[in-house]
Coordinates of C-alpha atoms in Angstrom, one line a residue:
X1 CA 78.8 -128.0 -23.6
X2 CA 76.4 -125.7 -21.8
X3 CA 73.4 -126.1 -19.5
X4 CA 70.4 -124.5 -21.1
X5 CA 66.9 -124.0 -19.7
X6 CA 64.2 -124.9 -22.2
X7 CA 60.5 -125.5 -22.4
X8 CA 58.9 -128.2 -24.6
X9 CA 55.3 -127.1 -23.7
X10 CA 54.0 -123.7 -22.5
X11 CA 52.8 -123.7 -18.9
X12 CA 53.9 -123.3 -15.3
X13 CA 57.4 -123.0 -13.9
X14 CA 57.5 -126.8 -13.6
X15 CA 57.6 -127.0 -17.4
X16 CA 61.2 -125.6 -17.5
X17 CA 63.9 -128.2 -17.7
X18 CA 67.7 -128.0 -17.8
X19 CA 69.4 -129.8 -20.7
X20 CA 73.0 -130.0 -21.9
X21 CA 73.7 -128.8 -25.4
X22 CA 76.8 -128.4 -27.7
X23 CA 77.3 -124.7 -28.1
X24 CA 79.2 -124.7 -31.4
X25 CA 81.0 -121.8 -33.2
X26 CA 79.6 -118.5 -34.3
X27 CA 78.7 -117.9 -37.9
X28 CA 78.7 -114.5 -39.8
X29 CA 77.4 -111.7 -37.6
X30 CA 77.3 -113.9 -34.5
X31 CA 79.3 -114.3 -31.3
X32 CA 79.8 -117.0 -28.7
X33 CA 79.5 -115.6 -25.2
X34 CA 80.1 -117.4 -21.9
X35 CA 77.7 -116.0 -19.3
X36 CA 78.6 -115.0 -15.7
X37 CA 75.1 -114.0 -14.7
X38 CA 71.7 -113.6 -16.4
X39 CA 68.6 -111.6 -15.6
X40 CA 65.0 -112.6 -14.8
X41 CA 62.1 -110.6 -16.3
X42 CA 58.4 -110.8 -16.8
X43 CA 58.9 -111.3 -20.5
X44 CA 60.4 -114.7 -19.6
X45 CA 57.2 -115.5 -17.8
X46 CA 55.1 -114.4 -20.8
X47 CA 57.1 -116.6 -23.1
X48 CA 57.0 -119.6 -20.7
X49 CA 53.2 -119.4 -20.4
X50 CA 52.6 -118.9 -24.1
X51 CA 51.2 -115.3 -23.8
X52 CA 54.1 -114.5 -26.1
X53 CA 54.2 -117.7 -28.2
X54 CA 57.5 -119.4 -29.1
X55 CA 58.2 -122.2 -31.5
X56 CA 58.7 -125.2 -29.2
X57 CA 60.9 -126.6 -27.9
X58 CA 62.7 -123.3 -27.1
X59 CA 65.3 -121.9 -24.8
X60 CA 64.4 -119.1 -22.4
X61 CA 66.0 -116.0 -21.0
X62 CA 66.5 -112.5 -22.6
X63 CA 69.3 -110.9 -20.7
X64 CA 72.8 -111.8 -19.6
X65 CA 76.4 -110.6 -19.1
X66 CA 79.7 -112.5 -19.7
X67 CA 82.8 -112.8 -21.7
X68 CA 83.0 -113.0 -25.5
X69 CA 84.8 -116.3 -26.5
X70 CA 84.6 -116.0 -30.3
X71 CA 83.3 -113.8 -33.0
X72 CA 82.0 -114.5 -36.5
X73 CA 82.8 -112.8 -39.8
X74 CA 81.7 -109.2 -39.9
X75 CA 81.6 -108.5 -36.2
X76 CA 83.7 -105.4 -35.5
X77 CA 82.3 -103.9 -32.3
X78 CA 83.3 -107.0 -30.2
X79 CA 86.4 -109.3 -30.0
X80 CA 87.3 -112.4 -28.0
X81 CA 88.0 -111.5 -24.3
X82 CA 85.7 -108.5 -24.3
X83 CA 83.3 -108.1 -21.4
X84 CA 79.8 -107.8 -22.8
X85 CA 76.1 -107.7 -21.9
X86 CA 72.8 -107.7 -23.7
X87 CA 69.0 -107.8 -23.6
X88 CA 68.2 -109.4 -26.9
X89 CA 66.2 -111.7 -29.0
X90 CA 66.1 -114.6 -29.5
X91 CA 65.6 -116.1 -26.0
X92 CA 68.4 -118.3 -24.7
X93 CA 70.1 -116.4 -21.9
X94 CA 69.4 -119.0 -19.2
X95 CA 72.6 -120.9 -20.1
X96 CA 76.3 -121.2 -19.4
X97 CA 77.2 -120.2 -22.9
X98 CA 75.5 -119.6 -26.3
X99 CA 76.0 -118.5 -29.9
X100 CA 73.8 -115.5 -30.8
X101 CA 73.5 -112.5 -33.1
X102 CA 76.1 -109.9 -32.2
X103 CA 74.3 -106.7 -33.2
X104 CA 72.5 -106.2 -29.9
X105 CA 75.4 -107.3 -27.6
X106 CA 77.1 -104.3 -26.1
X107 CA 80.6 -103.8 -24.7
X108 CA 80.5 -103.7 -20.9
X109 CA 82.6 -101.1 -19.1
X110 CA 85.0 -102.5 -16.4
X111 CA 83.3 -100.3 -13.8
X112 CA 80.1 -102.4 -14.0
X113 CA 80.1 -105.9 -12.7
X114 CA 78.6 -108.9 -14.6
X115 CA 75.9 -109.2 -11.9
X116 CA 75.0 -105.5 -12.1
X117 CA 74.8 -105.7 -15.9
X118 CA 72.6 -108.8 -15.8
X119 CA 70.3 -106.9 -13.4
X120 CA 69.9 -103.7 -15.5
X121 CA 70.3 -104.3 -19.3
X122 CA 66.6 -105.1 -20.0
X123 CA 65.1 -103.0 -17.2
X124 CA 67.5 -100.1 -17.6
X125 CA 67.1 -99.8 -21.3
X126 CA 63.4 -100.0 -20.8
X127 CA 63.5 -96.9 -18.7
X128 CA 65.8 -95.3 -21.2
X129 CA 63.4 -95.7 -24.1
X130 CA 60.3 -94.8 -22.0
X131 CA 61.9 -91.6 -20.7
X132 CA 63.7 -90.5 -23.8
X133 CA 62.3 -92.1 -26.9
X134 CA 58.5 -92.8 -26.6
X135 CA 57.5 -89.5 -24.8
X136 CA 60.7 -87.5 -24.1
X137 CA 60.5 -86.1 -20.6
X138 CA 61.9 -82.9 -19.3
X139 CA 62.4 -81.5 -15.8
X140 CA 59.1 -80.6 -14.2
X141 CA 57.0 -83.3 -16.0
X142 CA 54.9 -85.6 -13.9
X143 CA 54.7 -89.4 -14.4
X144 CA 52.6 -92.1 -12.9
X145 CA 54.7 -95.2 -12.7
X146 CA 53.1 -98.5 -11.7
X147 CA 55.0 -101.2 -9.8
X148 CA 57.5 -98.6 -8.7
X149 CA 59.3 -101.0 -6.4
X150 CA 60.0 -103.6 -9.1
X151 CA 63.2 -103.8 -11.1
X152 CA 62.1 -101.4 -13.8
X153 CA 60.3 -99.2 -11.3
X154 CA 63.3 -98.6 -8.9
X155 CA 65.5 -97.7 -11.9
X156 CA 62.7 -95.3 -13.1
X157 CA 62.5 -93.7 -9.7
X158 CA 66.2 -93.0 -9.7
X159 CA 66.3 -91.8 -13.3
X160 CA 63.4 -89.5 -12.7
X161 CA 65.0 -87.9 -9.6
X162 CA 68.2 -87.4 -11.5
X163 CA 66.4 -85.4 -14.2
X164 CA 64.0 -83.4 -12.1
X165 CA 60.9 -85.4 -13.1
X166 CA 58.1 -85.8 -10.5
X167 CA 57.3 -89.5 -10.3
X168 CA 54.2 -90.8 -8.5
X169 CA 54.6 -94.5 -8.0
X170 CA 52.3 -97.3 -7.0
X171 CA 53.2 -100.5 -5.1
X172 CA 51.5 -103.3 -3.2
X173 CA 52.8 -102.8 0.4
X174 CA 53.9 -99.9 2.6
X175 CA 57.4 -101.4 2.6
X176 CA 57.6 -101.4 -1.2
X177 CA 56.3 -97.8 -1.2
X178 CA 59.0 -96.8 1.2
X179 CA 61.6 -98.5 -1.1
X180 CA 60.3 -96.5 -4.1
X181 CA 60.5 -93.3 -2.1
X182 CA 64.1 -94.0 -1.0
X183 CA 65.0 -94.5 -4.6
X184 CA 63.7 -91.1 -5.7
X185 CA 59.9 -91.4 -6.2
X186 CA 58.2 -88.1 -5.2
X187 CA 55.2 -89.9 -3.9
X188 CA 54.2 -93.6 -3.7
X189 CA 50.6 -95.0 -3.2
X190 CA 49.9 -98.4 -1.7
X191 CA 47.3 -99.6 -4.2
X192 CA 46.1 -102.4 -1.9
X193 CA 45.1 -99.9 0.8
X194 CA 44.0 -97.0 -1.4
X195 CA 42.4 -96.5 -4.7
X196 CA 45.2 -94.9 -6.6
X197 CA 43.0 -92.8 -8.9
X198 CA 41.7 -90.3 -6.4
X199 CA 45.1 -90.3 -4.7
X200 CA 46.8 -89.4 -8.0
X201 CA 44.2 -86.8 -8.7
X202 CA 44.9 -85.1 -5.3
X203 CA 48.6 -85.1 -5.9
X204 CA 48.6 -84.1 -9.6
X205 CA 45.7 -81.7 -9.8
X206 CA 44.9 -81.6 -13.5
X207 CA 46.5 -85.0 -14.0
X208 CA 49.9 -86.4 -14.9
X209 CA 51.6 -85.8 -18.2
X210 CA 52.2 -89.5 -18.8
X211 CA 51.4 -92.9 -17.3
X212 CA 54.0 -95.7 -17.7
X213 CA 52.2 -99.0 -17.0
X214 CA 53.9 -102.4 -17.0
X215 CA 51.1 -104.0 -14.9
X216 CA 48.4 -104.1 -17.5
X217 CA 44.9 -105.3 -16.9
X218 CA 44.5 -104.3 -13.2
X219 CA 45.7 -100.7 -13.6
X220 CA 44.9 -99.7 -17.2
X221 CA 41.3 -98.3 -16.8
X222 CA 42.2 -96.4 -13.7
X223 CA 45.3 -95.0 -15.3
X224 CA 43.3 -93.3 -18.0
X225 CA 41.5 -91.3 -15.3
X226 CA 44.9 -90.0 -14.0
X227 CA 46.1 -88.4 -17.3
X228 CA 45.8 -84.7 -18.0
X229 CA 44.1 -83.7 -21.3
X230 CA 46.4 -84.4 -24.3
X231 CA 48.6 -86.6 -22.2
X232 CA 50.0 -90.0 -23.0
X233 CA 49.3 -93.6 -21.8
X234 CA 52.2 -95.9 -22.3
X235 CA 51.4 -99.6 -21.8
X236 CA 54.6 -101.7 -21.8
X237 CA 53.8 -104.9 -19.9
X238 CA 51.2 -107.3 -18.7
X239 CA 52.2 -108.4 -15.2
X240 CA 48.5 -108.7 -14.2
X241 CA 47.3 -109.9 -17.6
X242 CA 46.8 -108.4 -21.0
X243 CA 44.7 -105.2 -21.4
X244 CA 41.2 -105.6 -22.8
X245 CA 40.5 -103.8 -26.1
X246 CA 39.8 -100.1 -25.6
X247 CA 37.6 -97.8 -27.8
X248 CA 39.2 -94.8 -29.4
X249 CA 36.2 -92.9 -28.3
X250 CA 37.2 -93.5 -24.7
X251 CA 40.5 -91.7 -25.4
X252 CA 38.5 -88.8 -26.8
X253 CA 36.1 -88.6 -23.9
X254 CA 39.0 -88.6 -21.3
X255 CA 40.8 -85.6 -22.9
X256 CA 42.1 -86.4 -26.4
X257 CA 44.6 -88.8 -24.9
X258 CA 47.3 -90.5 -26.8
X259 CA 48.1 -94.2 -26.2
X260 CA 50.8 -96.6 -27.3
X261 CA 51.7 -100.2 -26.5
X262 CA 55.5 -100.5 -26.8
X263 CA 58.1 -103.2 -26.6
X264 CA 61.8 -102.7 -25.8
X265 CA 62.9 -105.0 -28.7
X266 CA 61.5 -102.7 -31.3
X267 CA 63.8 -100.0 -30.1
X268 CA 66.8 -102.4 -29.8
X269 CA 66.3 -103.8 -33.3
X270 CA 68.5 -101.1 -34.8
X271 CA 72.2 -101.8 -34.0
X272 CA 73.3 -98.2 -33.5
X273 CA 70.3 -97.2 -31.5
X274 CA 70.8 -100.3 -29.2
X275 CA 74.4 -99.4 -28.6
X276 CA 73.5 -95.7 -27.9
X277 CA 70.8 -96.8 -25.4
X278 CA 73.3 -99.0 -23.6
X279 CA 75.9 -96.3 -23.5
X280 CA 73.4 -93.9 -22.0
X281 CA 72.4 -96.4 -19.4
X282 CA 76.0 -97.2 -18.5
X283 CA 76.7 -93.4 -18.2
X284 CA 73.8 -93.1 -15.7
X285 CA 75.3 -95.9 -13.6
X286 CA 78.8 -94.5 -13.9
X287 CA 77.7 -91.0 -12.7
X288 CA 75.9 -92.5 -9.7
X289 CA 72.5 -91.4 -10.9
X290 CA 71.5 -95.1 -11.0
X291 CA 72.4 -97.5 -8.3
X292 CA 71.8 -101.2 -9.2
X293 CA 69.4 -102.9 -6.7
X294 CA 69.8 -106.7 -6.8
X295 CA 67.0 -107.8 -4.6
X296 CA 67.4 -111.6 -4.9
X297 CA 69.7 -114.1 -6.5
X298 CA 68.9 -117.7 -7.5
X299 CA 71.2 -120.4 -9.0
X300 CA 70.3 -121.7 -12.4
X301 CA 69.1 -125.0 -10.8
X302 CA 66.4 -123.0 -9.0
X303 CA 65.1 -121.2 -12.0
X304 CA 61.5 -122.5 -11.3
X305 CA 61.6 -121.0 -7.8
X306 CA 62.8 -117.7 -9.3
X307 CA 59.8 -117.6 -11.7
X308 CA 57.4 -118.4 -8.8
X309 CA 58.8 -115.6 -6.7
X310 CA 58.5 -113.1 -9.6
X311 CA 54.9 -114.1 -10.5
X312 CA 53.8 -113.9 -6.9
X313 CA 55.1 -110.4 -6.5
X314 CA 57.6 -111.5 -3.8
X315 CA 60.5 -109.8 -5.4
X316 CA 61.9 -106.3 -5.1
X317 CA 64.4 -104.7 -7.4
X318 CA 66.1 -106.9 -9.9
X319 CA 66.6 -110.7 -9.8
X320 CA 69.6 -112.4 -11.2
X321 CA 70.4 -116.0 -12.0
X322 CA 74.0 -117.2 -11.1
X323 CA 75.8 -119.8 -13.1

């Protein structure tokens, strides 16, 4: 048996409920994993509220780490007893144990704890694909990264510093800006006290090479004014709400800009690419380039409180759920 967090109707944090389910055995291409910790991410909020619709009722949670208990036919990269971690569809990580597809579950090195893995799989592989697969960055490039003190943001600050990338961050308080700077941001702008657009223009001159924006509606229009001609706008999240439609002529007028709306799970869908991304992430942690920042921890019974904290921007770094 396993405790699972589910929703029967989309809505607020109060719509989540904990139920007991029979886990069962894995079929072909599947594993059964017993979780030690799971992660909390904005995609969980989007699914809970219905912004990203699920067939209801449905379990929630996209990221966890634990021990493989059983493997189904055809699974060769994992075996019972292995430490493993994942950020993967379908949702269901808010649970003691689950049966799930094996392809996107990754062997976890002994040097990385279950809690650290639960804190970085989704967010760390997001940074990996943003920096190396959407718009490959090189030393000397400039990036505007919104929400630089969040879980993804702090990892991006460290990753950028380790590779000689100039990262200009934004955050909502002076304390959060200081945290981003301590983690490797070159500059950080308090967007509540300052309009970030002229601040970025002063810092970056002709504009940044790329904007990486997980905030969405509140930052999108201003971000376009921060990009140098022929630069790239990467929208990868909707923390403040979805971006309104944009005219292609706007991109032309602002300097023949490029724009993409990405999702991590498109990149993870290929088994080998997923494993390569995880290996790259783990190597950054092992080298000391990335230090995992677990800002807050909630027990599974307080999952609603965890969601409220995330939505109200009260969290810093990563949030994990303990079991």
